[in-house]
mmCIF file of C-alpha atoms in Angstrom:
data_model
loop_
_atom_site.group_PDB
_atom_site.id
_atom_site.type_symbol
_atom_site.label_atom_id
_atom_site.label_comp_id
_atom_site.label_asym_id
_atom_site.label_seq_id
_atom_site.Cartn_x
_atom_site.Cartn_y
_atom_site.Cartn_z
ATOM 1 C CA MET L 68 -8.529 -99.161 -144.603
ATOM 2 C CA HIS L 69 -11.172 -97.332 -142.628
ATOM 3 C CA SER L 70 -13.440 -94.565 -143.967
ATOM 4 C CA THR L 71 -15.614 -92.006 -142.257
ATOM 5 C CA ALA L 72 -16.559 -90.435 -145.534
ATOM 6 C CA LYS L 73 -19.975 -89.117 -145.866
ATOM 7 C CA TYR L 74 -22.011 -89.196 -149.092
ATOM 8 C CA GLY L 75 -21.665 -86.002 -151.258
ATOM 9 C CA TYR L 76 -19.751 -84.445 -154.117
ATOM 10 C CA GLU L 77 -18.113 -81.111 -154.967
ATOM 11 C CA GLN L 78 -17.635 -79.272 -158.183
ATOM 12 C CA ARG L 79 -13.892 -79.055 -158.800
ATOM 13 C CA PHE L 80 -13.684 -79.322 -162.559
ATOM 14 C CA THR L 81 -10.475 -77.658 -163.721
ATOM 15 C CA MET L 82 -7.661 -78.393 -166.199
ATOM 16 C CA GLN L 83 -5.903 -80.331 -163.308
ATOM 17 C CA HIS L 84 -9.062 -82.179 -162.194
ATOM 18 C CA LEU L 85 -11.413 -83.179 -165.051
ATOM 19 C CA GLY L 86 -14.306 -84.854 -163.193
ATOM 20 C CA THR L 87 -16.264 -84.795 -159.934
ATOM 21 C CA ASP L 88 -15.391 -86.553 -156.795
ATOM 22 C CA ILE L 89 -18.360 -88.446 -155.111
ATOM 23 C CA MET L 90 -17.563 -88.960 -151.493
ATOM 24 C CA ALA L 91 -18.728 -92.337 -150.157
ATOM 25 C CA PRO L 92 -17.865 -94.876 -147.534
ATOM 26 C CA LEU L 93 -15.241 -97.539 -148.432
ATOM 27 C CA GLY L 94 -16.801 -100.465 -150.220
ATOM 28 C CA THR L 95 -19.890 -98.548 -151.625
ATOM 29 C CA PRO L 96 -20.874 -100.260 -154.822
ATOM 30 C CA VAL L 97 -20.154 -98.335 -158.038
ATOM 31 C CA VAL L 98 -22.378 -99.132 -160.989
ATOM 32 C CA ALA L 99 -22.574 -98.709 -164.725
ATOM 33 C CA VAL L 100 -24.565 -95.530 -165.638
ATOM 34 C CA GLU L 101 -25.535 -96.974 -169.091
ATOM 35 C CA ASN L 102 -25.224 -100.034 -171.176
ATOM 36 C CA GLY L 103 -21.866 -100.538 -172.846
ATOM 37 C CA ILE L 104 -18.400 -102.259 -172.766
ATOM 38 C CA ALA L 105 -16.370 -102.072 -169.469
ATOM 39 C CA TRP L 106 -12.856 -102.975 -168.545
ATOM 40 C CA ALA L 107 -10.679 -102.633 -165.454
ATOM 41 C CA THR L 108 -7.088 -101.518 -165.238
ATOM 42 C CA ILE L 109 -4.636 -99.794 -162.995
ATOM 43 C CA ASP L 110 -3.119 -96.383 -163.513
ATOM 44 C CA PRO L 111 -0.839 -94.192 -161.378
ATOM 45 C CA LYS L 112 -3.292 -91.325 -160.828
ATOM 46 C CA GLY L 113 -6.546 -93.376 -160.628
ATOM 47 C CA GLY L 114 -5.299 -96.481 -159.035
ATOM 48 C CA ASN L 115 -7.839 -99.193 -159.641
ATOM 49 C CA VAL L 116 -10.088 -97.809 -162.327
ATOM 50 C CA VAL L 117 -12.911 -98.839 -164.689
ATOM 51 C CA TYR L 118 -13.525 -97.526 -168.087
ATOM 52 C CA LEU L 119 -17.082 -97.917 -169.565
ATOM 53 C CA GLU L 120 -17.578 -97.103 -173.339
ATOM 54 C CA GLY L 121 -21.349 -96.324 -173.200
ATOM 55 C CA ASP L 122 -23.619 -97.199 -176.056
ATOM 56 C CA SER L 123 -24.300 -93.467 -176.344
ATOM 57 C CA GLY L 124 -20.666 -92.877 -177.179
ATOM 58 C CA VAL L 125 -19.787 -91.363 -173.898
ATOM 59 C CA ARG L 126 -16.630 -92.911 -172.225
ATOM 60 C CA TYR L 127 -16.870 -92.986 -168.456
ATOM 61 C CA TYR L 128 -13.930 -93.172 -166.091
ATOM 62 C CA TYR L 129 -14.347 -94.463 -162.498
ATOM 63 C CA ALA L 130 -11.206 -94.091 -160.395
ATOM 64 C CA HIS L 131 -9.715 -94.767 -156.919
ATOM 65 C CA LEU L 132 -11.748 -97.897 -156.606
ATOM 66 C CA ALA L 133 -10.872 -100.289 -153.664
ATOM 67 C CA SER L 134 -11.590 -103.221 -155.923
ATOM 68 C CA TRP L 135 -13.448 -104.378 -158.970
ATOM 69 C CA THR L 136 -16.438 -106.626 -159.127
ATOM 70 C CA PRO L 137 -15.782 -110.185 -160.125
ATOM 71 C CA LEU L 138 -17.580 -109.510 -163.361
ATOM 72 C CA LEU L 139 -14.540 -107.524 -164.531
ATOM 73 C CA VAL L 140 -11.690 -109.704 -163.243
ATOM 74 C CA VAL L 141 -12.858 -113.362 -163.714
ATOM 75 C CA THR L 142 -13.381 -113.340 -167.420
ATOM 76 C CA ALA L 143 -10.920 -114.363 -170.208
ATOM 77 C CA ASP L 144 -11.855 -111.221 -172.183
ATOM 78 C CA PRO L 145 -10.659 -107.981 -170.567
ATOM 79 C CA LYS L 146 -13.688 -106.026 -172.050
ATOM 80 C CA VAL L 147 -17.056 -107.101 -170.760
ATOM 81 C CA GLU L 148 -20.527 -106.098 -171.794
ATOM 82 C CA VAL L 149 -22.528 -104.471 -169.009
ATOM 83 C CA SER L 150 -25.956 -103.121 -168.434
ATOM 84 C CA ALA L 151 -26.914 -99.991 -166.673
ATOM 85 C CA GLY L 152 -26.953 -100.747 -162.948
ATOM 86 C CA ASP L 153 -24.425 -103.622 -163.087
ATOM 87 C CA GLU L 154 -21.907 -103.267 -160.348
ATOM 88 C CA LEU L 155 -18.343 -102.447 -161.574
ATOM 89 C CA GLY L 156 -16.415 -101.947 -158.379
ATOM 90 C CA TYR L 157 -16.363 -100.479 -154.864
ATOM 91 C CA VAL L 158 -15.410 -97.056 -153.652
ATOM 92 C CA GLY L 159 -11.941 -96.684 -152.250
ATOM 93 C CA ASN L 160 -8.925 -94.308 -152.241
ATOM 94 C CA THR L 161 -6.298 -96.006 -154.546
ATOM 95 C CA GLY L 162 -3.802 -94.216 -156.754
ATOM 96 C CA ASN L 163 -2.986 -90.626 -155.970
ATOM 97 C CA ALA L 164 -5.916 -90.510 -153.603
ATOM 98 C CA ALA L 165 -4.204 -92.765 -150.977
ATOM 99 C CA THR L 166 -4.024 -90.085 -148.460
ATOM 100 C CA THR L 167 -7.661 -88.722 -148.914
ATOM 101 C CA ALA L 168 -11.083 -89.736 -147.845
ATOM 102 C CA THR L 169 -12.627 -92.664 -149.898
ATOM 103 C CA HIS L 170 -14.374 -91.475 -152.858
ATOM 104 C CA LEU L 171 -15.205 -92.084 -156.595
ATOM 105 C CA HIS L 172 -13.614 -89.825 -159.113
ATOM 106 C CA PHE L 173 -16.199 -89.850 -161.947
ATOM 107 C CA GLN L 174 -15.312 -88.410 -165.367
ATOM 108 C CA MET L 175 -16.909 -88.321 -168.734
ATOM 109 C CA ARG L 176 -15.719 -87.828 -172.279
ATOM 110 C CA ARG L 177 -17.348 -87.710 -175.695
ATOM 111 C CA GLY L 178 -14.371 -88.001 -178.094
ATOM 112 C CA SER L 179 -11.799 -85.438 -176.857
ATOM 113 C CA LEU L 180 -14.453 -83.286 -175.121
ATOM 114 C CA VAL L 181 -14.412 -83.711 -171.309
ATOM 115 C CA ILE L 182 -17.876 -83.251 -169.893
ATOM 116 C CA ASP L 183 -18.247 -81.689 -166.415
ATOM 117 C CA PRO L 184 -20.679 -84.006 -164.614
ATOM 118 C CA PHE L 185 -21.609 -81.663 -161.807
ATOM 119 C CA ASP L 186 -24.891 -80.062 -163.209
ATOM 120 C CA ASP L 187 -26.384 -83.296 -164.105
ATOM 121 C CA LEU L 188 -25.410 -84.783 -160.729
ATOM 122 C CA ILE L 189 -27.100 -81.920 -159.011
ATOM 123 C CA LYS L 190 -30.228 -82.285 -161.179
ATOM 124 C CA SER L 191 -30.504 -85.892 -160.423
ATOM 125 C CA ASP L 192 -29.717 -85.795 -156.677
ATOM 126 C CA PRO L 193 -32.856 -85.786 -154.578
ATOM 127 C CA HIS L 194 -30.761 -84.865 -151.527
ATOM 128 C CA ARG L 195 -28.918 -81.840 -153.112
ATOM 129 C CA ARG L 196 -25.683 -83.008 -151.437
ATOM 130 C CA GLY L 197 -23.406 -81.305 -154.045
ATOM 131 C CA THR L 198 -21.400 -78.207 -153.385
ATOM 132 C CA ARG L 199 -20.949 -75.823 -156.354
ATOM 133 C CA GLY L 200 -17.346 -74.901 -156.981
ATOM 134 C CA ALA L 201 -14.892 -73.827 -159.706
ATOM 135 C CA SER L 202 -22.183 -81.428 -167.692
ATOM 136 C CA VAL L 203 -22.994 -85.652 -166.680
ATOM 137 C CA ILE L 204 -25.819 -86.840 -168.963
ATOM 138 C CA PRO L 205 -28.928 -88.068 -167.184
ATOM 139 C CA ALA L 206 -27.563 -91.539 -166.821
ATOM 140 C CA ALA L 207 -25.645 -90.231 -163.844
ATOM 141 C CA ALA L 208 -28.935 -90.440 -161.962
ATOM 142 C CA LEU L 209 -28.564 -94.148 -161.829
ATOM 143 C CA LEU L 210 -25.102 -93.863 -160.249
ATOM 144 C CA LEU L 211 -26.387 -91.523 -157.617
ATOM 145 C CA ALA L 212 -29.472 -93.594 -156.881
ATOM 146 C CA ILE L 213 -27.305 -96.604 -156.253
ATOM 147 C CA LEU L 214 -24.896 -94.671 -154.001
ATOM 148 C CA TRP L 215 -27.843 -93.091 -152.011
ATOM 149 C CA PHE L 216 -29.744 -96.382 -151.677
ATOM 150 C CA ALA L 217 -26.516 -97.963 -150.343
ATOM 151 C CA SER L 218 -26.279 -95.049 -147.842
ATOM 152 C CA SER L 219 -29.814 -95.479 -146.572
ATOM 153 C CA SER L 220 -29.522 -99.248 -146.296
ATOM 154 C CA ARG L 221 -26.256 -98.940 -144.290
ATOM 155 C CA SER L 222 -27.905 -96.694 -141.759
ATOM 156 C CA ASN L 223 -30.653 -99.240 -140.931
#
């Protein structure tokens, strides 16, 4: 797989697309946005995915990963305690994103309520790379910081 994806994201939160796609090059690290319990699985739409049940009660869904970090696949217990900033996997285009540019599909839920992450991503993004289209808690800032740190270190 080869990717020419640039960093950025677009608001596309609809009944058919409950999350924000964060464009990033293949293999960019994806991190836990808060402390909690994480587990890896495969599903038809998301491909290689990670769920994170945050200590705040928010459940995060990271989809289309190229692969998971060894932390999530080399343990006897499928659910692993993680801290904010721990690597969970790497950006890819698995599942129903196989024909798209590499990206992370990022989704949040509190109970049955799906939260649009776009506004909080924009607030925490120093580069303002988002495009408003058709609400993540501040922890999303950590995810963006890691993605943009990786972006700047790759360009050196």
